[in-house]
Structures are given as C-alpha cells and as structure tokens.
mmCIF file of C-alpha atoms in Angstrom:
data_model
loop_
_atom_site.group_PDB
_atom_site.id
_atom_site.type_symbol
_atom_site.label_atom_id
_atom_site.label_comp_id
_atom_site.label_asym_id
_atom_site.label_seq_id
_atom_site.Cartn_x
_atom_site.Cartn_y
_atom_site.Cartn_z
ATOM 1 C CA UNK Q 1207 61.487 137.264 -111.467
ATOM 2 C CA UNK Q 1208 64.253 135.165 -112.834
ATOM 3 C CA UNK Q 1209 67.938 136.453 -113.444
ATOM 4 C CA UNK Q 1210 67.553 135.918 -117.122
ATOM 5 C CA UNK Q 1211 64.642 138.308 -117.210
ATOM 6 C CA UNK Q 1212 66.275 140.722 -114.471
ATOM 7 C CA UNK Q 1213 69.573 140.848 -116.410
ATOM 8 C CA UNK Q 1214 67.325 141.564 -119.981
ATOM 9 C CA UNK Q 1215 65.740 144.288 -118.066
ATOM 10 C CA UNK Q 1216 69.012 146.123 -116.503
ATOM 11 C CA UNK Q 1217 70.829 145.564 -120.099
ATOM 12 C CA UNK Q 1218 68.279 147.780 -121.817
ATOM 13 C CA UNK Q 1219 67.844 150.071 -118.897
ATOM 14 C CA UNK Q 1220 71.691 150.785 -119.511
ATOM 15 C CA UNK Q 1221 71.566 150.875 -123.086
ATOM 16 C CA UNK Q 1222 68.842 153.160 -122.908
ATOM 17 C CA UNK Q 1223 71.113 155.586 -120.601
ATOM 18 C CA UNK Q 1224 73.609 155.148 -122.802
ATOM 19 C CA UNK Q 1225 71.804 156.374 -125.470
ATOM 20 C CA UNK Q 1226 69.995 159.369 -124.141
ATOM 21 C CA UNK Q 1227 70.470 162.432 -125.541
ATOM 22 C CA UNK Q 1228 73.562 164.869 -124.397
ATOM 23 C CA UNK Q 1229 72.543 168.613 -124.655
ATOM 24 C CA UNK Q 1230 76.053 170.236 -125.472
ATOM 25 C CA UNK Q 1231 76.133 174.229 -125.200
ATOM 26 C CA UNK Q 1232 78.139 176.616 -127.230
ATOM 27 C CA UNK Q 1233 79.168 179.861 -125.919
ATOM 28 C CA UNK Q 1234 80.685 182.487 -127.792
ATOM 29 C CA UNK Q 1235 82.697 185.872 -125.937
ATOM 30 C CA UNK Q 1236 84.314 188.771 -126.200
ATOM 31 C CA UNK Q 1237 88.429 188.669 -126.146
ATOM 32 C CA UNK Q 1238 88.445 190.547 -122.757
ATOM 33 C CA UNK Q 1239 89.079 189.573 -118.973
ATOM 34 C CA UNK Q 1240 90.902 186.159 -119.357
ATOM 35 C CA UNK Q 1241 88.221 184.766 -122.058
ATOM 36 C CA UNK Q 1242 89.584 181.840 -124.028
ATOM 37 C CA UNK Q 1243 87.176 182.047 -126.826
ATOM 38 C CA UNK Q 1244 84.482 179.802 -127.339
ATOM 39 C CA UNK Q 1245 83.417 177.273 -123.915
ATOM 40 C CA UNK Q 1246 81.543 174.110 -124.290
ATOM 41 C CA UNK Q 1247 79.285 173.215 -121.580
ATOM 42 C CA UNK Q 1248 76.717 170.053 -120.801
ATOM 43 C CA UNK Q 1249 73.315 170.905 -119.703
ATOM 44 C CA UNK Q 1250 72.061 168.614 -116.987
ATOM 45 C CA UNK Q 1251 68.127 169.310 -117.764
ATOM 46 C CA UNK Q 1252 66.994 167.082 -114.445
ATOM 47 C CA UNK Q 1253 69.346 169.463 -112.339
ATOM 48 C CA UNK Q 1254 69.037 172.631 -114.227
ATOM 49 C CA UNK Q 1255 72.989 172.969 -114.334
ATOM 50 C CA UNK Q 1256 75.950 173.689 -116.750
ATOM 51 C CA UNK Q 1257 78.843 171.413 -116.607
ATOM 52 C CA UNK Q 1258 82.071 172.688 -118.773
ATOM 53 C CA UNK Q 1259 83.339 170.191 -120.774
ATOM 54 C CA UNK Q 1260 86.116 172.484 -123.135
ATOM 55 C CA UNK Q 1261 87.591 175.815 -124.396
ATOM 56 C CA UNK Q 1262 88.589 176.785 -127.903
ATOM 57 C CA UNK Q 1263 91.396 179.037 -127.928
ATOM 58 C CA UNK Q 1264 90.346 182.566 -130.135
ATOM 59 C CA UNK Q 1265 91.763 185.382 -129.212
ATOM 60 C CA UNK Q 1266 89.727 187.329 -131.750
ATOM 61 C CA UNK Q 1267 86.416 187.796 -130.117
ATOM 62 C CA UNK Q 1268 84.298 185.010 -131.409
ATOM 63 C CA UNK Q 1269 81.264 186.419 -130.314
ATOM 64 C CA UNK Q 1270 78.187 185.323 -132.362
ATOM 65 C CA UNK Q 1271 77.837 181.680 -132.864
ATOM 66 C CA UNK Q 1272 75.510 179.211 -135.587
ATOM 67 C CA UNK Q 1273 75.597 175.389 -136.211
ATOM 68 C CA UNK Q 1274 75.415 173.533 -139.616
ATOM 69 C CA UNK Q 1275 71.793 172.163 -139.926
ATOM 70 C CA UNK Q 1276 73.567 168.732 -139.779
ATOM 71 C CA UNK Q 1277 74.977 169.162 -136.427
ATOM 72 C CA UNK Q 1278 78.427 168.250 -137.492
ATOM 73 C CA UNK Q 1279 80.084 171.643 -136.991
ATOM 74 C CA UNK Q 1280 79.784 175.311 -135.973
ATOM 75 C CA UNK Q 1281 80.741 178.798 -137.040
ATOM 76 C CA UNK Q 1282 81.911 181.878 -135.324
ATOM 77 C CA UNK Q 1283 82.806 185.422 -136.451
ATOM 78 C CA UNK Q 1284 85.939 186.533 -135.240
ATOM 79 C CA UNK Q 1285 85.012 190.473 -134.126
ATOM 80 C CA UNK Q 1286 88.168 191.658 -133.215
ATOM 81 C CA UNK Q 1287 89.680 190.194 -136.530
ATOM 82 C CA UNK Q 1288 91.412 193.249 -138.441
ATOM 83 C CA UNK Q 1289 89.410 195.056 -141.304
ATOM 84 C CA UNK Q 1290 88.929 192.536 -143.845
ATOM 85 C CA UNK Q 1291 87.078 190.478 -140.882
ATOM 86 C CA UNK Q 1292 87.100 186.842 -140.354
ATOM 87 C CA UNK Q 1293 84.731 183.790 -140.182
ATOM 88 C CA UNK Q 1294 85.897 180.303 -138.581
ATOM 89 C CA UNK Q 1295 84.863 176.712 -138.831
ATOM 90 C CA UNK Q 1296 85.005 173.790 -136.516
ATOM 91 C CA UNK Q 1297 84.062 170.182 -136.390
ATOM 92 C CA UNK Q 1298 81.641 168.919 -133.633
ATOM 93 C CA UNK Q 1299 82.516 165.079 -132.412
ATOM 94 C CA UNK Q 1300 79.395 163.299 -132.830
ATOM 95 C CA UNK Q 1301 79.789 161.630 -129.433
ATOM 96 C CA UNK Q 1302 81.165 164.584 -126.651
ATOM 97 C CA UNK Q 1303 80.524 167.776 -128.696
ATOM 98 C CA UNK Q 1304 83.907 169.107 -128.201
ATOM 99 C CA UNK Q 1305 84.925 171.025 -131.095
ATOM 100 C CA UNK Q 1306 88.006 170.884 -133.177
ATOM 101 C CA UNK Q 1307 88.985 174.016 -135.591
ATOM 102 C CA UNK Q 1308 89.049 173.928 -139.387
ATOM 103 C CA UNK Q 1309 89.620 177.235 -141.175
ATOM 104 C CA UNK Q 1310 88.845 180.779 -141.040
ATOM 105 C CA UNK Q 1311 88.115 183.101 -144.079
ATOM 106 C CA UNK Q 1312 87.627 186.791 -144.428
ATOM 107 C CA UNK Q 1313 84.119 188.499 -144.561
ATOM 108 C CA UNK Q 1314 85.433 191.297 -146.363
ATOM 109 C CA UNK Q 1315 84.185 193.981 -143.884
ATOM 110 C CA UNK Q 1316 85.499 194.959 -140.111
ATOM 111 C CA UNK Q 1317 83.542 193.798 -136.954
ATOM 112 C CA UNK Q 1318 81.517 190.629 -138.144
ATOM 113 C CA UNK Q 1319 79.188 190.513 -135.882
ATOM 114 C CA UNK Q 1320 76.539 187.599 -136.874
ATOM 115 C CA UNK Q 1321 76.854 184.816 -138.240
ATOM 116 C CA UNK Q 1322 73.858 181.926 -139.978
ATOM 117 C CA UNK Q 1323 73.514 179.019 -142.165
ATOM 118 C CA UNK Q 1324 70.974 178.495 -145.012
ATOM 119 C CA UNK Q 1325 68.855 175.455 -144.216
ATOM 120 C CA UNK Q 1326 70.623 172.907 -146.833
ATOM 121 C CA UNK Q 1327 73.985 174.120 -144.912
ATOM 122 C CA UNK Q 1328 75.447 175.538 -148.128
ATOM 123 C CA UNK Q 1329 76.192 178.746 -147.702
ATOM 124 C CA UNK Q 1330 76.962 181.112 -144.526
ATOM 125 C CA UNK Q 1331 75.915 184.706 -144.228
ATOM 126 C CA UNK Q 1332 77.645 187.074 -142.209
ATOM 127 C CA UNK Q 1333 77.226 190.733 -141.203
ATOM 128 C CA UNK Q 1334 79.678 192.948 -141.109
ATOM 129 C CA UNK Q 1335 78.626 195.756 -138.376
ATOM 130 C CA UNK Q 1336 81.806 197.717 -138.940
ATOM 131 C CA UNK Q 1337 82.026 197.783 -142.406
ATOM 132 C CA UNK Q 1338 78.575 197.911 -143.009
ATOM 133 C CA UNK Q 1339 78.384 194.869 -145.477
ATOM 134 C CA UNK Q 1340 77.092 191.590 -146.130
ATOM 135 C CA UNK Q 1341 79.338 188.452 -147.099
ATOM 136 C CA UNK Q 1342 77.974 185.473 -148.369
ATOM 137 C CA UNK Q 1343 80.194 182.521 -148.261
ATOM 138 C CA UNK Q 1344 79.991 178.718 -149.363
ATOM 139 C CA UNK Q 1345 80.438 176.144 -147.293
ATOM 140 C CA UNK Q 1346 82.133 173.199 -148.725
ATOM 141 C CA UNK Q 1347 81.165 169.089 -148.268
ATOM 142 C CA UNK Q 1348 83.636 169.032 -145.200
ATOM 143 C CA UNK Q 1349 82.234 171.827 -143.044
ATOM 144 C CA UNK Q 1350 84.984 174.057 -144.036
ATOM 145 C CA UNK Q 1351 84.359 177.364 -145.399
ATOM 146 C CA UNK Q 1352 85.230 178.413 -149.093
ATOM 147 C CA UNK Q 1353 86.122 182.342 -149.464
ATOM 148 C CA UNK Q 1354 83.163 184.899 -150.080
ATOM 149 C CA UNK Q 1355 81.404 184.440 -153.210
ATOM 150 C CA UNK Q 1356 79.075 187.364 -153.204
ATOM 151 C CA UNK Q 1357 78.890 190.610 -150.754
ATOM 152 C CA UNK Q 1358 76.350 193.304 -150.633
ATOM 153 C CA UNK Q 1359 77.760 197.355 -149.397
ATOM 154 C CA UNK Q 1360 75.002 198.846 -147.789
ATOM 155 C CA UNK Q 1361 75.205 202.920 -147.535
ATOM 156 C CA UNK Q 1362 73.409 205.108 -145.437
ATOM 157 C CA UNK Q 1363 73.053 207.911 -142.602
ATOM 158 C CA UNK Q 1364 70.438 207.964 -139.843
ATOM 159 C CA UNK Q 1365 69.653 211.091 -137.187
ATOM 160 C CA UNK Q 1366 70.970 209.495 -134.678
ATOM 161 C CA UNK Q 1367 74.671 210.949 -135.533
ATOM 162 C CA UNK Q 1368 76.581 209.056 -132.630
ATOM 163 C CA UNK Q 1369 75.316 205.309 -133.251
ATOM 164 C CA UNK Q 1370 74.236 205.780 -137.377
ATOM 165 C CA UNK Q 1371 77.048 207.556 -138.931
ATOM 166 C CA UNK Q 1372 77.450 205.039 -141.400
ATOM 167 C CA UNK Q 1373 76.002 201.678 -142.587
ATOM 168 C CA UNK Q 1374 76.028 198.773 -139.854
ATOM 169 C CA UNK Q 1375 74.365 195.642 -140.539
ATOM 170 C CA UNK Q 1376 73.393 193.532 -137.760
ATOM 171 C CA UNK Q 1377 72.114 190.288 -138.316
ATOM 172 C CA UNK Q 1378 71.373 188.218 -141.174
ATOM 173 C CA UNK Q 1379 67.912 186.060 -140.509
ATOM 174 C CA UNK Q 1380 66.726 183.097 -143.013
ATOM 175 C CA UNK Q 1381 63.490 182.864 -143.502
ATOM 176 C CA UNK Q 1382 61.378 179.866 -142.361
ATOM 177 C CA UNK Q 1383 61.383 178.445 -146.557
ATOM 178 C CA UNK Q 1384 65.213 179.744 -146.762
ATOM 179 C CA UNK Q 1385 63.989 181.211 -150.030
ATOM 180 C CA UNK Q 1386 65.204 184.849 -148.717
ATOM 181 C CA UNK Q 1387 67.329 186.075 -145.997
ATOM 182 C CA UNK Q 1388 66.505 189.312 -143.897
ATOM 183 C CA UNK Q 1389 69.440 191.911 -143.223
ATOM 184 C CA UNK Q 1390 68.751 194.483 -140.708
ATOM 185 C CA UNK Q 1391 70.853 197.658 -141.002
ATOM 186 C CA UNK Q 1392 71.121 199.809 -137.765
ATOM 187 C CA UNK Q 1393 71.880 203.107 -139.493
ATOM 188 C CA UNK Q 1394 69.641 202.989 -142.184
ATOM 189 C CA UNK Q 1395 66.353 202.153 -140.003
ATOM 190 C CA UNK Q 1396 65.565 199.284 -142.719
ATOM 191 C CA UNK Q 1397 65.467 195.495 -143.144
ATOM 192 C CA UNK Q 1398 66.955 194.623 -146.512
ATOM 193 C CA UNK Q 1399 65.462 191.422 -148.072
ATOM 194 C CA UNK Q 1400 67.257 189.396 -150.452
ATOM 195 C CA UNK Q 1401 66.316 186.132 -152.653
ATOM 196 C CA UNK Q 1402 68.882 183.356 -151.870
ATOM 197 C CA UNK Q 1403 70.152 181.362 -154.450
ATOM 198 C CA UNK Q 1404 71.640 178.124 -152.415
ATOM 199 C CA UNK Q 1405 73.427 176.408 -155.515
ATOM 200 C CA UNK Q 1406 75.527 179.539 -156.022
ATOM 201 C CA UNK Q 1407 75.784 180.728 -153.213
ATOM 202 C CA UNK Q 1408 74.707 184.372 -154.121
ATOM 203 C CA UNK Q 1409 71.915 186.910 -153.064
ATOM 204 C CA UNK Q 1410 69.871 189.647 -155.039
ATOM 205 C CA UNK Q 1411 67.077 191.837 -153.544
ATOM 206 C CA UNK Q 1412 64.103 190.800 -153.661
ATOM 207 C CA UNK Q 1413 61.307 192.469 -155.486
ATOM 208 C CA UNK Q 1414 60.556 194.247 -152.578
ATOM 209 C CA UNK Q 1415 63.915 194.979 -151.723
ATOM 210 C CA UNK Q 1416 63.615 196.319 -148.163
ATOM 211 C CA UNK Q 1417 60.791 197.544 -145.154
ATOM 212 C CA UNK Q 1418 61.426 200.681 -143.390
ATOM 213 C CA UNK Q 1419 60.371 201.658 -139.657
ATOM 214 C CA UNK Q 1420 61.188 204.688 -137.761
ATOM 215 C CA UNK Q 1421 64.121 206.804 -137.949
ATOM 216 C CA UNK Q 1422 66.690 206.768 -135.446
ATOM 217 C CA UNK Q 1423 65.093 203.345 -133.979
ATOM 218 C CA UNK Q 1424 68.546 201.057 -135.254
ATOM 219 C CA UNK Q 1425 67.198 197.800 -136.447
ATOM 220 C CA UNK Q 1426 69.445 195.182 -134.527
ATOM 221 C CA UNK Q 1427 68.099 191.023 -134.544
ATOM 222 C CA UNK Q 1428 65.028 189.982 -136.203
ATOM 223 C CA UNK Q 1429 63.232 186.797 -135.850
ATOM 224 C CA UNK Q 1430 60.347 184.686 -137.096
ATOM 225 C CA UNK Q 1431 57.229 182.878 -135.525
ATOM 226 C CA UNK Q 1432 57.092 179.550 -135.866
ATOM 227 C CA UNK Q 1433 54.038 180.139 -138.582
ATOM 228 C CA UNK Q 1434 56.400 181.978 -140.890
ATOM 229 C CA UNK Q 1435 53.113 184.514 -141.650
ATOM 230 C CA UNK Q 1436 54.535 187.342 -138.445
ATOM 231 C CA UNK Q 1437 58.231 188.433 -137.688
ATOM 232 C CA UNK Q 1438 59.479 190.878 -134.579
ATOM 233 C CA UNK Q 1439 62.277 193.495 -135.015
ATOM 234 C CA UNK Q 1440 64.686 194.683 -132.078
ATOM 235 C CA UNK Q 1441 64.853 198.350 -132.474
ATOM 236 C CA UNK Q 1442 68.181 198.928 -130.333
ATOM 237 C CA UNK Q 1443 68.166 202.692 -130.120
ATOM 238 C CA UNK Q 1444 64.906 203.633 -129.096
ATOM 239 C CA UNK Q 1445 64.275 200.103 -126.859
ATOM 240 C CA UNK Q 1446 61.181 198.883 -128.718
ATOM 241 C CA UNK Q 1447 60.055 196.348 -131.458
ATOM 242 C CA UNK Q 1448 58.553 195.740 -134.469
ATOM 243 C CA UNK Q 1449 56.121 193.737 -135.864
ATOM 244 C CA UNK Q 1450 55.710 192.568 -139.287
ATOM 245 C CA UNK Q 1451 53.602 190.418 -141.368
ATOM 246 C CA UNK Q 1452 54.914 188.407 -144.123
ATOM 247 C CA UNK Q 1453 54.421 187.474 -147.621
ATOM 248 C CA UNK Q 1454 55.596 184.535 -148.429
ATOM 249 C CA UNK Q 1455 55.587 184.386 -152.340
ATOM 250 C CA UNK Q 1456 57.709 187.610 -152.328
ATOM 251 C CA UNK Q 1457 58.641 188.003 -148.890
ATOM 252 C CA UNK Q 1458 57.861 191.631 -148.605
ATOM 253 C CA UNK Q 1459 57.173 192.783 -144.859
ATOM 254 C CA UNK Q 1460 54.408 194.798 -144.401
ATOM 255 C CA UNK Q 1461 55.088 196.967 -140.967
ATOM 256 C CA UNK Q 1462 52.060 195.922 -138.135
ATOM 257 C CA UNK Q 1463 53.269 198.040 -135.038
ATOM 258 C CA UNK Q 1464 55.990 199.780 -134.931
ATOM 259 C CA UNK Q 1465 58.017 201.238 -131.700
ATOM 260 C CA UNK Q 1466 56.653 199.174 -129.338
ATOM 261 C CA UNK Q 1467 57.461 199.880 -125.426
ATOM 262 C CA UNK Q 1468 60.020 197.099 -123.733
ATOM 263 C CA UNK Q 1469 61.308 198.837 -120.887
ATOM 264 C CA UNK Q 1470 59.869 198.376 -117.779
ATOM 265 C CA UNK Q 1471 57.399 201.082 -116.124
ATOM 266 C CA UNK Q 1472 59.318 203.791 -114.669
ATOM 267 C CA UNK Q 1473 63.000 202.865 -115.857
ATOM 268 C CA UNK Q 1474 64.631 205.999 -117.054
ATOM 269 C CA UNK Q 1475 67.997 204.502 -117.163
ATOM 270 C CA UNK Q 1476 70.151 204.632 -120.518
ATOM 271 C CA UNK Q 1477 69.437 201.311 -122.314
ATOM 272 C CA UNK Q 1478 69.974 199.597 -125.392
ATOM 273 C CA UNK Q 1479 68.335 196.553 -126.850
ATOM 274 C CA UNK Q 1480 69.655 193.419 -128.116
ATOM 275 C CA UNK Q 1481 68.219 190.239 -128.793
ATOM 276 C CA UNK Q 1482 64.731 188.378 -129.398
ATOM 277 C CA UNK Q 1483 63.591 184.629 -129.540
ATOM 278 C CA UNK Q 1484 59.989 183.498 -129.949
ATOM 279 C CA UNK Q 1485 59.619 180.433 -127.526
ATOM 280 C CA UNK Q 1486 58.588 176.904 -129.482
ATOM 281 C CA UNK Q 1487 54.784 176.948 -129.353
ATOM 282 C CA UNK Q 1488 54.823 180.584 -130.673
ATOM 283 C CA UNK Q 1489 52.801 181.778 -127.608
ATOM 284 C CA UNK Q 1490 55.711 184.225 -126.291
ATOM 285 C CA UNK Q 1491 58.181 186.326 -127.686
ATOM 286 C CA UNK Q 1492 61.320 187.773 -125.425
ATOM 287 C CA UNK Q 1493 63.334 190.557 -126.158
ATOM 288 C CA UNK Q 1494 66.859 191.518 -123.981
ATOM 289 C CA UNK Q 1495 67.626 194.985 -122.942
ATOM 290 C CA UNK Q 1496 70.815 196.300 -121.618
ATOM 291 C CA UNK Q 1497 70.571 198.633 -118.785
ATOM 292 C CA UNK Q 1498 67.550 197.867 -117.606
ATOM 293 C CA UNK Q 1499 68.906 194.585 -117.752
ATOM 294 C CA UNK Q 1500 65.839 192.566 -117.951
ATOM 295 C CA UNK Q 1501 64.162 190.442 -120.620
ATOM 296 C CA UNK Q 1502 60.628 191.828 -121.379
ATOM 297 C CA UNK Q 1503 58.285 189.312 -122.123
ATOM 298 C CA UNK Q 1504 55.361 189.478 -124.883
ATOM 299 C CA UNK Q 1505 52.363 187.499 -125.768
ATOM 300 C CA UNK Q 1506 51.507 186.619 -129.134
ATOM 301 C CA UNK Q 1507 47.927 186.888 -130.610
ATOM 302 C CA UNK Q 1508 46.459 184.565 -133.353
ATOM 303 C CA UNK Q 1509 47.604 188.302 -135.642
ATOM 304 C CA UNK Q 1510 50.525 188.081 -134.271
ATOM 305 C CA UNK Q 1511 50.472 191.797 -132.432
ATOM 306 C CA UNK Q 1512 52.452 191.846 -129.265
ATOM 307 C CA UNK Q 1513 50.181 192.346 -125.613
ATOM 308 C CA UNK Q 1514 53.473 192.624 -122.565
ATOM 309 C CA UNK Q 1515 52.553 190.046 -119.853
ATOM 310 C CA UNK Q 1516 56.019 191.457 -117.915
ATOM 311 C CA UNK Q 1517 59.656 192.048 -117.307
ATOM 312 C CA UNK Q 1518 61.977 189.578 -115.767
ATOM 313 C CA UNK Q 1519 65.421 190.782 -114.506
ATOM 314 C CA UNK Q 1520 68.234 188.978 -115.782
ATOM 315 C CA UNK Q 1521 70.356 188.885 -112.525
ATOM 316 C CA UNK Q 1522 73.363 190.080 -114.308
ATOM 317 C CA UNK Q 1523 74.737 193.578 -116.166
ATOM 318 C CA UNK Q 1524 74.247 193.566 -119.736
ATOM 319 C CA UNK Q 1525 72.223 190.961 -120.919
ATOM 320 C CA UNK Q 1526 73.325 190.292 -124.821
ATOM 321 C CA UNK Q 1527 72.153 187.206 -126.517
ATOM 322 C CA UNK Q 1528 70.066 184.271 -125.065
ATOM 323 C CA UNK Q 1529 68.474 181.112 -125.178
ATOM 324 C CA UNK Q 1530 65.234 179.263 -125.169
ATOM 325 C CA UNK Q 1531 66.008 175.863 -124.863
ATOM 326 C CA UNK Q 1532 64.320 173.584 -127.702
ATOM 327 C CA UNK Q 1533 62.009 172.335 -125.332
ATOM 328 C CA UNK Q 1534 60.762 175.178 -123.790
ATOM 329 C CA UNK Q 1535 61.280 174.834 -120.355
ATOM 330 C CA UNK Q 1536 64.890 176.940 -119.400
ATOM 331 C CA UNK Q 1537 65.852 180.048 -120.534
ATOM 332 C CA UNK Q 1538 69.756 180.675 -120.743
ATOM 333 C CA UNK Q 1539 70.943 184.471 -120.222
ATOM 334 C CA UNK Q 1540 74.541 186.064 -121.182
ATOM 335 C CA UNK Q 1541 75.882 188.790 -120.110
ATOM 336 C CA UNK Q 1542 78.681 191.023 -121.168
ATOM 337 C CA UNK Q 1543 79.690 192.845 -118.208
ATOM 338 C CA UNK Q 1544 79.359 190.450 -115.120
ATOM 339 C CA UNK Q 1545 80.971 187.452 -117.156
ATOM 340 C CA UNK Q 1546 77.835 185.201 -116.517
ATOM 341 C CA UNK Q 1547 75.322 182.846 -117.771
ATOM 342 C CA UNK Q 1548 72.082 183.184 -115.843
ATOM 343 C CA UNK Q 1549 69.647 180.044 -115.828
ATOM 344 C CA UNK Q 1550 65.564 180.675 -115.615
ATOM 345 C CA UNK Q 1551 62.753 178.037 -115.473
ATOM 346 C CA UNK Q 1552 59.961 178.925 -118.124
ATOM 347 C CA UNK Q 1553 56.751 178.563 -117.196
ATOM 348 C CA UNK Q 1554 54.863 177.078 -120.447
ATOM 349 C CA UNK Q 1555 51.102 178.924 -119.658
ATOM 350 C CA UNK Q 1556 52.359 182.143 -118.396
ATOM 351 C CA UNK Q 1557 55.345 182.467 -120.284
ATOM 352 C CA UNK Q 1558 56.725 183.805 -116.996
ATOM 353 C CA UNK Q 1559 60.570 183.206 -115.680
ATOM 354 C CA UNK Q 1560 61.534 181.888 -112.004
ATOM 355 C CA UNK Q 1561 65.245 182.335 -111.479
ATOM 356 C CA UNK Q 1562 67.013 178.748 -110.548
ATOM 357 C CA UNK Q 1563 69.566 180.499 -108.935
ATOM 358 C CA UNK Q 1564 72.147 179.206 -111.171
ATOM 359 C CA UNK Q 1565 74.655 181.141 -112.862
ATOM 360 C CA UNK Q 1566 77.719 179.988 -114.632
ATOM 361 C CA UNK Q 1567 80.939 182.260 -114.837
ATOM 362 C CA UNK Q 1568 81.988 182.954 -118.519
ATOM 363 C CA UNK Q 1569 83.827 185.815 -119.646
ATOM 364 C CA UNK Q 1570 82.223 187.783 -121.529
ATOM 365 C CA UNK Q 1571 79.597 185.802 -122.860
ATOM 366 C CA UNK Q 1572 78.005 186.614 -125.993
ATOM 367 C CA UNK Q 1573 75.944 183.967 -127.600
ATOM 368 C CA UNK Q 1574 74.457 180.715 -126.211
ATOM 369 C CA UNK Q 1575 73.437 177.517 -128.552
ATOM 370 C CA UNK Q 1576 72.330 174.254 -127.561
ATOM 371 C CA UNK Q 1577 72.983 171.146 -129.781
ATOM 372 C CA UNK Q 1578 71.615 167.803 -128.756
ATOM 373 C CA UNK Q 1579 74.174 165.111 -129.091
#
C-alpha cells in the first residue's frame, strides 16, 4: 500500500472520529448536600462510564429537566423558587454541550415540579405540584422563555388526607401528534387532557376533558408507547399503574387496567412510586419505586396490557427519575437519598437489567437526559 493511499485512509479514519457523535447528559438535583444545580456529564457508550464535563450554579432546586426539540437549549424548574415558582432557560454549545443560562420566568404556582416542550419547541408546560396549577409559557426564537400566557387552577380533595389535601399536578405529557397534552393531578386521582394550540401558546380541555382511576391511587408521570394507540400511568400512592388506550381524534383515554401490582413479592416496606419510560422498540415498560427501591419491569402485549417479567434493584435509596438511553442498551438510575447515578446494561430480548457496577456521585439527583452532540 502506498503512503498516498495510507495517508487517504488515516485522514478519514480521523475525520470520522472527529465526527462521531458525543452523548452529553443532563442532570437535574435537589438544592441539598453541596449540590451545585444542574451537572453535565459525557457518556462513554464503549466503556459504559460518565465523565463530568460542568456544573450550573442553581441554588433553587432545579430538579426536573427537558430539551428544545432542536437540541439548542434546555429547561429546568426551579422547585425551591418562592411561591410564584420559576422556570429557567439555557443555551447548549453545539460542539461540548456545556450549557450557558438565559432567563428564568415565573410559573405562577409554588413547587414546579415538571417541566416539557411541545414538539415545534414553542411553548413549555410546567406543573406546579405546590400550587396545584398548570402554566403554559412561550418560548421565544432565541430559546429564551416569554412569561406565562395561559394557566389552568386545578381544585380538588382525595381520601388520602395526608398526600391529597389539595390539588397537585405532576407532570405534563405531550402526546405523540402534540395535538393535546396530558396533566396528571395527584389529589384528584385524574388525568386532565387538554387541546394545545401551538401558535398561541394556550390550552383548553379537550372534549373529553379528563380519565379517572381509583381513589387515593395519586396519579404521578404518565407516558406513551411508541404506537401512540396505549399509555401507562404511575399511581404513586398505592405503588401500581395504569393502562390506557387512546383515541387519537379526541384523545380521550379509555382506562384498560387499573392498579396494577409493582412491588416486588413479599415487600411490605413503605413505598412510593415515581417514574416510567417505555424502552424504544415498545417491548418493555419500567416503572421506579422508592422504598423498595427497585425498578419493576413490564412486558408489553400487541393490546398493550402489562404481563411483569421482574424487579431489578436499583443499588441506591430512592430511586426518582431515570433513563433509557435512545438506543436501548443502558439504563441510567437517580437517586435522591444516596446522591448517585446507577448504570445498568439492558438486555434487548429479556428486557432484563445487569448492573455494570458503575455509579456516579451526584447530589441529589433528580432527572437524567441524554442529548447527542
């Protein structure tokens, strides 16, 4: 082989490493135990490790975490913010996904605790779990974020008088055509649904305005299959989920199963529930639980009902929000109480977890992203 041909060869070899793909991770914490707000990591895929890169300075919890469906910047809610709430902005650099802040607004309601972006990246939602609202909020050409145009005050008591004294809303989901957005209330034991209307920013229910499951079970995160025709509820209080099919010319839910079992056999622990993902090929679903600290994992039949294939412990206390990565293969796991990011390999056929025996010290960690760069 001549040098010509050998130095052709090694040019696009490095070109081609130049150009490959960084996977850049967003964290999002609680204001406790020395956090500094928001971390940035790099995920090595080939080694299965974490690499921190930077730390945004927020002192006001910025616990729940989305990205702009362009990639160019992110969005926290600011928890500990005082009782009109608060919502930030920040650039992402194209080339290192560091992050740079913008502005903050209010969400008109204490304890924002969930944060999303409409799919044209016009307009934010936010829930307020605290004050029991919804704010919906433009987001201008920049990235930056305009103050609220609409809100929605959801009322309400629930029998469980310790946890549903009062309206909390808990997450705001798009739907799969971002024609409506799901709001699940814990106190009220409903998921609202509104129609979106992305040029104005604005919401209205829809003409089925809401689905109902059973008291006292505190809907919490809610998520879609990939098909858009089945979604899953986390019932907090009561440790179980939901499922739901869905119409998608009025996008009514129309309640499958209800209360379905997530703790592990035997556990008679106290335990609340948290988060759900469905992984990419829409095989599995996984669903966090806090106390038993384990994710419990779900199959998914072609009518989208729910069969448990098992429970995977999370090798940390408190396991909050986490992460399927967009390929399928890791599963990222955050926990609030042992200040910790837990790393799993995902088995595609089983949908079963193997521990890497990584874990990555974070404060308080909340919510996980991943953004390829």
């Amino acid at each position: 082989m001549n040098k010509l041909l050998v130095g052709i060869l090694v040019s696009i070899g490095l070109t081609a490493q130049a150009q490959s793909p960084k996977e850049i991770m967003y964290v999002g914490t609680y204001s406790v135990r020395g956090s500094e707000g928001i971390y940035v990591f790099e995920f090595d895929r080939k080694a299965g490790t974490m690499q921190p890169i930077q730390s945004i300075s927020n002192g006001k919890s910025p616990s729940f975490l989305a990205i702009h469906p362009s990639g160019k910047y992110l969005y926290s809610v600011n928890e500990g913010a005082d009782k009109l709430g608060g919502v930030s902005a920040y650039t992402i650099d194209k080339a290192t996904g560091k992050l740079t802040y913008m502005n903050a607004q209010s969400t008109l309601g204490a304890g924002p605790c969930h944060v999303s972006v409409d799919q044209t990246g016009k307009t934010a939602f936010v829930s307020n779990y605290g004050g029991g609202s919804l704010a919906v909020l433009p987001i201008n050409a920049d990235g930056s974020l305009a103050a609220p145009s609409d809100s929605v005050q959801d009322v309400g008591t629930g029998p469980n008088t310790a946890r549903q004294d009062k309206a909390h809303m808990h997450s705001a989901t798009l739907a799969p055509d971002n024609r409506f957005v799901y709001v699940a209330d814990l106190t009220t034991d409903k998921v609202n649904i509104f129609d979106v209307d992305t040029k104005s920013s604005t919401v209205k229910p829809a003409s089925t305005p809401y689905a109902s499951v059973k008291p006292g079970s505190g809907p919490r995160h809610f998520t879609f299959h990939p098909n858009g025709k089945y979604a899953y509820l986390v019932e907090e209080l009561t440790s179980t989920v939901a499922v739901f099919s869905r119409n998608p010319k009025t996008g009514a839910l129309t309640l499958l199963d209800d209360n379905i079992k997530t703790l592990p056999d035997g556990f008679s622990g106290q335990n609340t529930s948290a988060d759900i993902h469905i992984d990419p090929s829409g095989k599995f679903l996984y669903f966090s639980n806090r106390g038993a600290n384990t994710l419990a994992i779900f199959s998914i039949g072609n009518d989208g009902r729910l069969t448990k294939v098992g429970d995977q412990p999370t090798e940390g206390k408190t396991p909050r929000n986490f992460l399927i990565d967009p390929k399928g293969d890791f599963v990222f796991v955050g926990h609030q109480d042992t200040d910790n990011i837990t790393i799993f390999k995902r088995d595609k056929k089983t949908g079963l977890l193997t521990y890497t025996g990584q874990s990555v010290k974070v404060p308080a960690a909340v919510c996980i992203l991943m953004a390829t760069r």
